[in-house]
């Protein structure tokens, strides 16, 4: 039973359950922090994606130029 609760995520949900009343002002603060965390994650994902695309484009260009050079030299 313990293993089933752990694998299904029920244990995590039980741990996250509120133990005390949260005021509206606290809810606003928590919501703002969650939104900021989400936006930072999205910005990081965009930066990472642009870096990976640059690397891929460079590698594709580099390998294509090598193939073209090889084909050019082998034609002689």
XYZ file of C-alpha atoms in Angstrom:
76
model
C 0.000 0.000 0.000
C 2.848 2.370 0.872
C 4.547 1.734 -2.471
C 1.302 2.301 -4.355
C 0.745 5.627 -2.566
C 4.277 6.774 -3.364
C 4.109 5.823 -7.033
C 0.694 7.345 -7.614
C 1.657 10.680 -6.064
C -0.984 10.506 -3.341
C 1.666 10.821 -0.641
C 2.957 14.023 -2.256
C -0.554 15.458 -2.391
C -1.103 14.636 1.270
C 2.154 16.373 2.222
C 1.192 19.470 0.217
C -2.160 19.699 1.958
C -2.606 22.954 3.871
C -2.238 22.638 7.602
C -3.394 26.187 8.418
C -5.581 28.933 7.037
C -3.926 31.158 4.448
C -4.946 34.805 4.397
C -5.923 36.481 1.138
C -2.822 38.695 1.265
C -0.642 35.594 1.633
C -2.447 34.000 -1.296
C -1.664 37.041 -3.439
C 2.005 36.901 -2.459
C 2.196 33.176 -3.182
C 0.398 33.624 -6.506
C 2.815 36.415 -7.494
C 5.825 34.278 -6.566
C 4.471 31.339 -8.561
C 3.873 33.597 -11.560
C 7.390 35.057 -11.310
C 8.855 31.553 -11.100
C 6.840 30.489 -14.141
C 7.936 33.533 -16.170
C 11.600 33.020 -15.230
C 11.320 29.407 -16.333
C 9.814 30.436 -19.666
C 12.544 33.050 -20.215
C 15.212 30.467 -19.407
C 13.609 28.002 -21.825
C 13.630 30.626 -24.602
C 17.312 31.414 -23.982
C 18.216 27.745 -23.953
C 16.265 27.129 -27.148
C 17.988 30.003 -28.965
C 21.424 28.755 -27.877
C 20.650 25.221 -29.044
C 19.321 26.469 -32.388
C 22.492 28.505 -32.955
C 24.641 25.458 -32.205
C 22.593 23.241 -34.506
C 22.654 25.778 -37.335
C 26.419 26.197 -36.983
C 27.006 22.435 -36.998
C 24.750 21.905 -40.017
C 26.513 24.702 -41.902
C 29.936 23.353 -40.933
C 29.174 19.780 -41.980
C 27.529 20.889 -45.226
C 30.609 22.918 -46.105
C 32.797 19.882 -45.372
C 30.663 17.706 -47.634
C 30.737 20.333 -50.398
C 34.522 20.602 -50.115
C 34.879 16.826 -50.207
C 32.627 16.555 -53.276
C 34.479 19.393 -54.988
C 37.879 17.824 -54.350
C 36.740 14.341 -55.341
C 35.537 15.604 -58.717
C 39.132 16.163 -59.879
